[in-house]
XYZ file of C-alpha atoms in Angstrom:
402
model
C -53.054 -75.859 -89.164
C -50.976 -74.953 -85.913
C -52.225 -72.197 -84.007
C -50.252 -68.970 -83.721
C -48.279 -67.624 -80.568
C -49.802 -64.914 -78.518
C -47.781 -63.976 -75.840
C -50.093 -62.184 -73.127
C -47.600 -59.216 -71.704
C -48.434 -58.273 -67.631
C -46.940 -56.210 -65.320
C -47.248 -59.281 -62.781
C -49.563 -62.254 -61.627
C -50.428 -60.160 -58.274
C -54.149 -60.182 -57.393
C -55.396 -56.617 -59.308
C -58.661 -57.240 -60.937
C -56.418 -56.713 -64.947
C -53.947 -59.476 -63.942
C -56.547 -61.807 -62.973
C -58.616 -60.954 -65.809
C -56.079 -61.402 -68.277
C -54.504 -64.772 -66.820
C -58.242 -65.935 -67.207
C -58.429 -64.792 -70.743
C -55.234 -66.772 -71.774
C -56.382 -69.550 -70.347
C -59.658 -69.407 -72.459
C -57.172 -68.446 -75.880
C -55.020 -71.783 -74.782
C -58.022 -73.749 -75.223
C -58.578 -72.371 -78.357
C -56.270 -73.803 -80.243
C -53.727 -70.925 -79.573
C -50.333 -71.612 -78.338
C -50.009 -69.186 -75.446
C -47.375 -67.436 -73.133
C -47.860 -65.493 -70.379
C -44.599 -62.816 -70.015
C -43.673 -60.950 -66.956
C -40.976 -58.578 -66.734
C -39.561 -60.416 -63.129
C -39.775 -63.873 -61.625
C -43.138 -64.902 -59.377
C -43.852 -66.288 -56.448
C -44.888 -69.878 -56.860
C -48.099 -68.804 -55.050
C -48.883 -66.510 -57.988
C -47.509 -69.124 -60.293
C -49.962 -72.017 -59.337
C -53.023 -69.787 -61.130
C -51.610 -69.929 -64.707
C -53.676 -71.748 -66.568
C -52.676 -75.575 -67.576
C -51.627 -75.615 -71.193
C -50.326 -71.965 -70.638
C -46.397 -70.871 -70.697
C -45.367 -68.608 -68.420
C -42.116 -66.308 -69.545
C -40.410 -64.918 -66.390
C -38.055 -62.113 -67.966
C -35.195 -60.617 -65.941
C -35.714 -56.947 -66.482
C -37.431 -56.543 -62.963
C -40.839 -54.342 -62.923
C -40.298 -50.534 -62.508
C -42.880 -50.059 -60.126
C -40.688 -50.137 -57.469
C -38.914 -47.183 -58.818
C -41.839 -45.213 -59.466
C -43.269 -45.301 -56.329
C -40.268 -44.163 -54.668
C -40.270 -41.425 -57.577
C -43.284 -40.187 -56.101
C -42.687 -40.290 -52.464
C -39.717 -38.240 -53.054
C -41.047 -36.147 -55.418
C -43.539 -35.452 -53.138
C -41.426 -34.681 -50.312
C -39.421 -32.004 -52.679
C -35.974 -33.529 -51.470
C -34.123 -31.392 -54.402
C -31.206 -33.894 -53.565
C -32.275 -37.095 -54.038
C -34.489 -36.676 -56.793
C -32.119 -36.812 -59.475
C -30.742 -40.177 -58.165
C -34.871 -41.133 -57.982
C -35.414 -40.008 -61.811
C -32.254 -41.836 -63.040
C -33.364 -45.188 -61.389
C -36.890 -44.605 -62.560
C -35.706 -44.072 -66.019
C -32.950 -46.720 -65.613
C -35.594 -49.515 -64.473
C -37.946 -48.480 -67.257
C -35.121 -49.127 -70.440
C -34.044 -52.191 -68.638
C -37.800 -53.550 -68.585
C -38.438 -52.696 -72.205
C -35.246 -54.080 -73.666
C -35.755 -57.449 -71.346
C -38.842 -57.392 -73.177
C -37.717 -56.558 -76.706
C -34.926 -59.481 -76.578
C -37.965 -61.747 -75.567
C -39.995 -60.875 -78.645
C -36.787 -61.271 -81.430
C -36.486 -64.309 -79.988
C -39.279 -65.965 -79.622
C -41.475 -63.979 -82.390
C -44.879 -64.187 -81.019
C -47.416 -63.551 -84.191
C -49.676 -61.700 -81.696
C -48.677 -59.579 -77.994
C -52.015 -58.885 -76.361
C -50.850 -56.609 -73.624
C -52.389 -54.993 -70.138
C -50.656 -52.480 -67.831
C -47.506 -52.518 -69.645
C -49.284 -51.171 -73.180
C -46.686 -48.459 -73.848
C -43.730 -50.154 -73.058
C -44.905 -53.314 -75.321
C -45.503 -51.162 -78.572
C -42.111 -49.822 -77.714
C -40.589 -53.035 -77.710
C -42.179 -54.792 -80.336
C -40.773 -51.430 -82.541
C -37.404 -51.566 -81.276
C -37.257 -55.920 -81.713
C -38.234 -54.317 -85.831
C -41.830 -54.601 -85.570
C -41.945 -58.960 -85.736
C -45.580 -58.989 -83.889
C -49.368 -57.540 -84.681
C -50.079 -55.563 -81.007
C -53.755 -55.718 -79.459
C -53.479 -53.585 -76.268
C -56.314 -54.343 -73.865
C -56.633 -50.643 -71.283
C -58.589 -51.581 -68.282
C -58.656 -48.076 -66.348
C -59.872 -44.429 -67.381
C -56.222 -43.655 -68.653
C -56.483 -40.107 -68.402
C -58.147 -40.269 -64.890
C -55.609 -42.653 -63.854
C -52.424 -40.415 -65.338
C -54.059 -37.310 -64.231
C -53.293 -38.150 -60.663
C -49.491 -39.266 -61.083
C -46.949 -36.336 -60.366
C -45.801 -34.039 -63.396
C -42.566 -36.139 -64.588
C -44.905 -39.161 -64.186
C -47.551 -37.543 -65.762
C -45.969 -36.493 -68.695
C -43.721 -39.198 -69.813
C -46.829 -42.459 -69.826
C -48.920 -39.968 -70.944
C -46.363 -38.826 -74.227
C -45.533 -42.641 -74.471
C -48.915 -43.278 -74.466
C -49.799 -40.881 -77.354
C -46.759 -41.747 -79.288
C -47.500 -45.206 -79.683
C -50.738 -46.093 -78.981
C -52.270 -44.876 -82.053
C -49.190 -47.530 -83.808
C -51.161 -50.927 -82.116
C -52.978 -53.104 -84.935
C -55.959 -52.618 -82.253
C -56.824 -51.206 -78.856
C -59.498 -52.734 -76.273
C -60.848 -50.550 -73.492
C -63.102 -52.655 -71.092
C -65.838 -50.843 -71.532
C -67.336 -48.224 -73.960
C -66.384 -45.585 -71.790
C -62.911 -46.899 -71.398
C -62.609 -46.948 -75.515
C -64.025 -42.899 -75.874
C -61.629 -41.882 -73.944
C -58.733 -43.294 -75.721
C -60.035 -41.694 -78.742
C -60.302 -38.669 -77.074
C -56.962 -38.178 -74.996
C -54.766 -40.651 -76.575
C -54.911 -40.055 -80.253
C -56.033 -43.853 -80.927
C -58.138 -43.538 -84.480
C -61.636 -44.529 -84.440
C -61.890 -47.365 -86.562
C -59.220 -49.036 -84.651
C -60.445 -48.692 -80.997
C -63.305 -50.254 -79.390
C -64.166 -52.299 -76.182
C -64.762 -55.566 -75.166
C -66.139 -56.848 -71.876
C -63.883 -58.512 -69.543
C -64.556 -62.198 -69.159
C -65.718 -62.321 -65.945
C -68.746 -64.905 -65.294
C -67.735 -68.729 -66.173
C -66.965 -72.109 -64.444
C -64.472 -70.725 -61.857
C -66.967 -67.733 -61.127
C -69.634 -70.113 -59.852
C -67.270 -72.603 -58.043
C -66.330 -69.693 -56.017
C -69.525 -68.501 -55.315
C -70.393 -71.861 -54.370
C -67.357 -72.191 -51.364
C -68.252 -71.608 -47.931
C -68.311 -68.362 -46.132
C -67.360 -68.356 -42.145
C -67.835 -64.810 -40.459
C -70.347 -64.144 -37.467
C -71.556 -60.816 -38.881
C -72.616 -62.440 -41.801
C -74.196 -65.753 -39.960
C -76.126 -62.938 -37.716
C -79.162 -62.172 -39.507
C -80.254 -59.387 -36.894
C -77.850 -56.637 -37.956
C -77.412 -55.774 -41.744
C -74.223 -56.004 -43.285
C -72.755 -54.271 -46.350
C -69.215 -54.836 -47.663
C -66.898 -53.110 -49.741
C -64.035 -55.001 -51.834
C -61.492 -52.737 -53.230
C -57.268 -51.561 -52.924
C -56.881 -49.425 -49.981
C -55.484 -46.064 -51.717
C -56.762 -42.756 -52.803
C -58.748 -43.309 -56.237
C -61.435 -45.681 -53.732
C -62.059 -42.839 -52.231
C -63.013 -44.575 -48.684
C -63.384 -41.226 -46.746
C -66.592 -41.026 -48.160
C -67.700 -45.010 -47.543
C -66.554 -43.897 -43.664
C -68.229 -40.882 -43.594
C -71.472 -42.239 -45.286
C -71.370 -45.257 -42.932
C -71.128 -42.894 -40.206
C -74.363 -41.207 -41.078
C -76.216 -44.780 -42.184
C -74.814 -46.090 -38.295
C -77.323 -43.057 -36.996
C -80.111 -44.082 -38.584
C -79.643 -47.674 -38.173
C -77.306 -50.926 -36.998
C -75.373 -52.088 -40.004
C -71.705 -53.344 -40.291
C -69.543 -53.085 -42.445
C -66.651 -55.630 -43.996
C -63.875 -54.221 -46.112
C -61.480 -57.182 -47.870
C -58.626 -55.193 -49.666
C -55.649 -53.491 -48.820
C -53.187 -50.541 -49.644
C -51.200 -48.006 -48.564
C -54.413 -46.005 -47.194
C -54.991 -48.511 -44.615
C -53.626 -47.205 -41.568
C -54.749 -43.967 -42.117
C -58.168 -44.987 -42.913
C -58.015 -47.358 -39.526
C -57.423 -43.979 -37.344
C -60.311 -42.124 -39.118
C -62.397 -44.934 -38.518
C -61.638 -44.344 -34.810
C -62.187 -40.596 -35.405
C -65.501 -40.940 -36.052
C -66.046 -43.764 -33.596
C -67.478 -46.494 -36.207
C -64.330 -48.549 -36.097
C -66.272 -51.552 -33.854
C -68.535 -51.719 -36.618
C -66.100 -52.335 -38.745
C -63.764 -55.471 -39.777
C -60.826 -54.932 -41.922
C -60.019 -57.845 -42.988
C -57.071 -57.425 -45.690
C -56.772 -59.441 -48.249
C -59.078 -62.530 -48.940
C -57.800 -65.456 -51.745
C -61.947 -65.464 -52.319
C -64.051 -62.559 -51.878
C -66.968 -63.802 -53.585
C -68.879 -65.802 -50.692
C -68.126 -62.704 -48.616
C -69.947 -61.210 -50.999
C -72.754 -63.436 -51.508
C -73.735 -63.669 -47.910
C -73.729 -59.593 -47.487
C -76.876 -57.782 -47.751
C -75.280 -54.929 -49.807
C -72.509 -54.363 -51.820
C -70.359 -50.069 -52.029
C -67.865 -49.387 -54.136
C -66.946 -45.463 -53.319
C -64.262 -44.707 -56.143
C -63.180 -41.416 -58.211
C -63.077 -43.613 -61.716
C -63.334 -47.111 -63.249
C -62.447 -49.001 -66.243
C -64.598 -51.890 -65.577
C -64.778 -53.437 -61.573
C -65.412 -56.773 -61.612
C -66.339 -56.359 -58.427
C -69.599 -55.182 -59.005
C -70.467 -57.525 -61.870
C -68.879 -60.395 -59.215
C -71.668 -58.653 -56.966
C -74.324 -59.013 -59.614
C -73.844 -62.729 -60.417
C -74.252 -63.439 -56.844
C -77.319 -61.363 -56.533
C -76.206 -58.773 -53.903
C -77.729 -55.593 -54.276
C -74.694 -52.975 -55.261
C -74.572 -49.485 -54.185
C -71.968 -47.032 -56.399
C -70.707 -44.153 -57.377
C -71.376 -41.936 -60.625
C -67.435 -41.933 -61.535
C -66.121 -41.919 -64.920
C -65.868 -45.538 -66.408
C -67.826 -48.399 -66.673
C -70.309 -48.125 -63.711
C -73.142 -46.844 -65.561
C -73.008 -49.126 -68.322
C -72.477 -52.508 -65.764
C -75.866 -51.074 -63.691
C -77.454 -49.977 -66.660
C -77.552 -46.288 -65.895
C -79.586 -47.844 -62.040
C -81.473 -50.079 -63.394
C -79.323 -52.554 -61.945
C -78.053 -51.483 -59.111
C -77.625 -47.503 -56.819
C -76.057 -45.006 -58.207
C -75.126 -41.919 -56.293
C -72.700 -38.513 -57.106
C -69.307 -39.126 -56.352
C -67.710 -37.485 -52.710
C -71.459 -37.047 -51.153
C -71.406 -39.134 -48.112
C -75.246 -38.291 -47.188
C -76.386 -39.348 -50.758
C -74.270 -42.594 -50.474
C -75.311 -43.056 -46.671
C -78.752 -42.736 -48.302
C -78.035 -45.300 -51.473
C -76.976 -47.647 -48.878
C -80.109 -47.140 -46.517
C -82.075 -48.126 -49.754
C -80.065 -50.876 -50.942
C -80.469 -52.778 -47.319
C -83.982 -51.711 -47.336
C -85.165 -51.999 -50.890
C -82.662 -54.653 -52.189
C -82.862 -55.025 -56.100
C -84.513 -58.640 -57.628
C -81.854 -61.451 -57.100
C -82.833 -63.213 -60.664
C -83.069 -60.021 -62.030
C -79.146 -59.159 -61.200
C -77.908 -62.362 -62.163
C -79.544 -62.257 -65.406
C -77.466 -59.205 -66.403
C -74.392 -60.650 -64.616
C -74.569 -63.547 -67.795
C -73.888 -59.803 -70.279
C -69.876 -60.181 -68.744
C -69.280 -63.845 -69.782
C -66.788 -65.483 -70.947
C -68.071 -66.758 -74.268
C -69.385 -63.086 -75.268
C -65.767 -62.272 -74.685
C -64.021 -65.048 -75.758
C -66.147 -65.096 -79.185
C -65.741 -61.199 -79.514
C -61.422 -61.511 -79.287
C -61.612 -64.559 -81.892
C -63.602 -62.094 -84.248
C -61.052 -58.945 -83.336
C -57.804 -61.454 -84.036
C -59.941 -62.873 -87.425
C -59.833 -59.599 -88.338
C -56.231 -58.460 -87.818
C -55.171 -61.819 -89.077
C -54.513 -64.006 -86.387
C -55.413 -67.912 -86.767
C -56.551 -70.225 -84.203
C -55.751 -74.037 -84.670
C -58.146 -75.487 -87.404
């Protein structure tokens, strides 16, 4: 028997922790037995290109992504220029039909039995319904939705979040990330019970450990004398890194520590200057994006991840494979169920720079059993996951390759 189609619907192949995860995950379906594309709404970069999987299609639509728009949505929405936001909402609204009819052409032609979607979850159920309804829908959610939506501006706001509640509840099945992830979809989203639940992102495999196993070149990590922590997130306001500075700033009186900070974002420069503010800014190396994070990570004595909410960071189960001792926040998400409510790692309240300054202290000081973290790192592999969406598509009648 041939394997079905499942065409795997992104918003890009750019380097956020969903994209990755889901180019991973396709990759693992591919070998499967599965015929599988990869669709996204513009062409990529062959940089991004060169990490589909072998085996894998990738689908290059010419819709363009809408992001674009939106952003500049905001920025002017935000600036209240009465006479250029009309001309803003139009293009927003223009960008979005053109992506989701790119995308509905795509699926009456090429009539994919399943679309397992991230990122653009709305606008796929839309298509799908508009192409007449050809393909079962698993959408995958990898963020608090109503965290994440509650922080967009009111147009923004309300139109994902109607979209959201009009067709969610219409996909064969939804997939938060984590537990939490799932209750809230139920809870904000009208998604019925029976047909929502989570699965763990596939996160520790092959690739994981060949990563973890590349060099790592940075002085403040070769110099054993002075601790180091580092933080690996996006640069922009749901990280919340006034807090990490501030709480560094009180850690830096009690002690010499460093700090490395691989990510980037439109908080950057702004975040630079407070950095100076509070005259920490030589203890700190900002060092943008990194293709590998991991051995950064590895070689650290700590790991913080300061953030407002989750669906499930990688991050910190990248940081528990490697054995670093992580240091979070109590934000809605994932966190508590990755650290096991502390067991695994610090947990402190969220936007209380001396009770992070102080998880830090004991993190560097009191660092958590390596074995013991990578044990629980093995609960976010990719045969749990891989074995838990070839039971979900069983289910909703999807066939691998026999």
């Amino acid at each position: 028997m041939k394997g079905e189609r499942i065409a795997v619907v992104l918003a890009s192949l750019g380097p956020g922790g969903a994209e990755r995860i889901m180019v991973r995950l396709a990759g693992l379906l591919e070998r499967q037995g599965f015929a599988v594309d990869i669709v996204v709404p513009a062409p990529q970069s062959d940089a991004m290109k060169a990490g589909v999987p072998e085996g894998v299609s990738l689908v290059e639509l010419d819709g363009g992504h809408y992001f674009e728009s939106l952003r500049l949505f905001h920025r002017i929405f935000k600036t209240k220029n009465i006479l250029m936001l009309p001309w803003a909402f139009v293009v927003f609204f223009w960008k979005l039909f053109v992506s989701t009819r790119s995308l509905t052409h795509y699926i009456g032609r090429r009539r994919p039995d399943l679309l397992l979607t991230a990122h653009y979850n709305a606008m796929t159920l839309a298509a799908n319904f508009l192409a007449g309804k050809p393909s079962r829908v698993v959408v995958t959610e990898h963020t608090l939705l109503s965290e994440h939506l509650r922080r967009q501006v009111a147009p923004v706001r309300v139109c994902f979040s109607t979209m959201c509640r009009l067709f969610y509840p219409k996909a064969d099945r939804v997939v938060g990330v984590s537990s939490a992830v799932a209750a809230d979809l139920t809870a904000h989203f009208r998604v019925p019970a029976d047909r929502v639940g989570h699965i763990y992102n596939p996160v520790v495999g092959s690739a994981l450990k060949r990563k973890a196993e590349e060099a790592c070149v940075h002085p403040w990590l070769a110099d054993k004398t002075i601790p180091a922590l580092i933080s690996v997130a996006r640069l922009s306001p749901e990280k919340d890194f006034d807090t990490l500075l501030e709480a560094f700033s009180l850690l830096r009186r009690a002690m010499s520590v460093r700090l490395l900070v691989l990510g980037d974002g439109p908080d950057r420069g702004r975040l630079e200057r407070r950095a100076m503010d509070l005259k920490i800014d030589a203890d700190i190396d900002w060092m943008g994006m990194v293709a590998n994070p991991l051995p950064f990570v590895r070689d650290a004595d700590a790991l913080v991840l300061s953030t407002f909410y989750e669906g499930l960071p990688t991050v910190l189960i990248e940081a528990l494979y490697v054995g670093t001792t992580p240091v979070a926040t109590d934000a809605p998400g994932g966190i508590r169920e990755i650290l096991e409510d502390g067991r695994y790692g610090y947990i402190v309240p969220m936007q209380d720079a001396p009770a992070l300054s102080e998880g830090m202290l004991k993190a560097l000081c009191q660092p958590m059993p390596k074995g013991m973290l990578q044990e629980r790192a093995e609960a976010f592999s990719e045969k749990q996951a891989v074995d838990a969406y070839l039971n979900l598509l069983g289910m909703i009648g999807v066939a691998r390759d026999a």
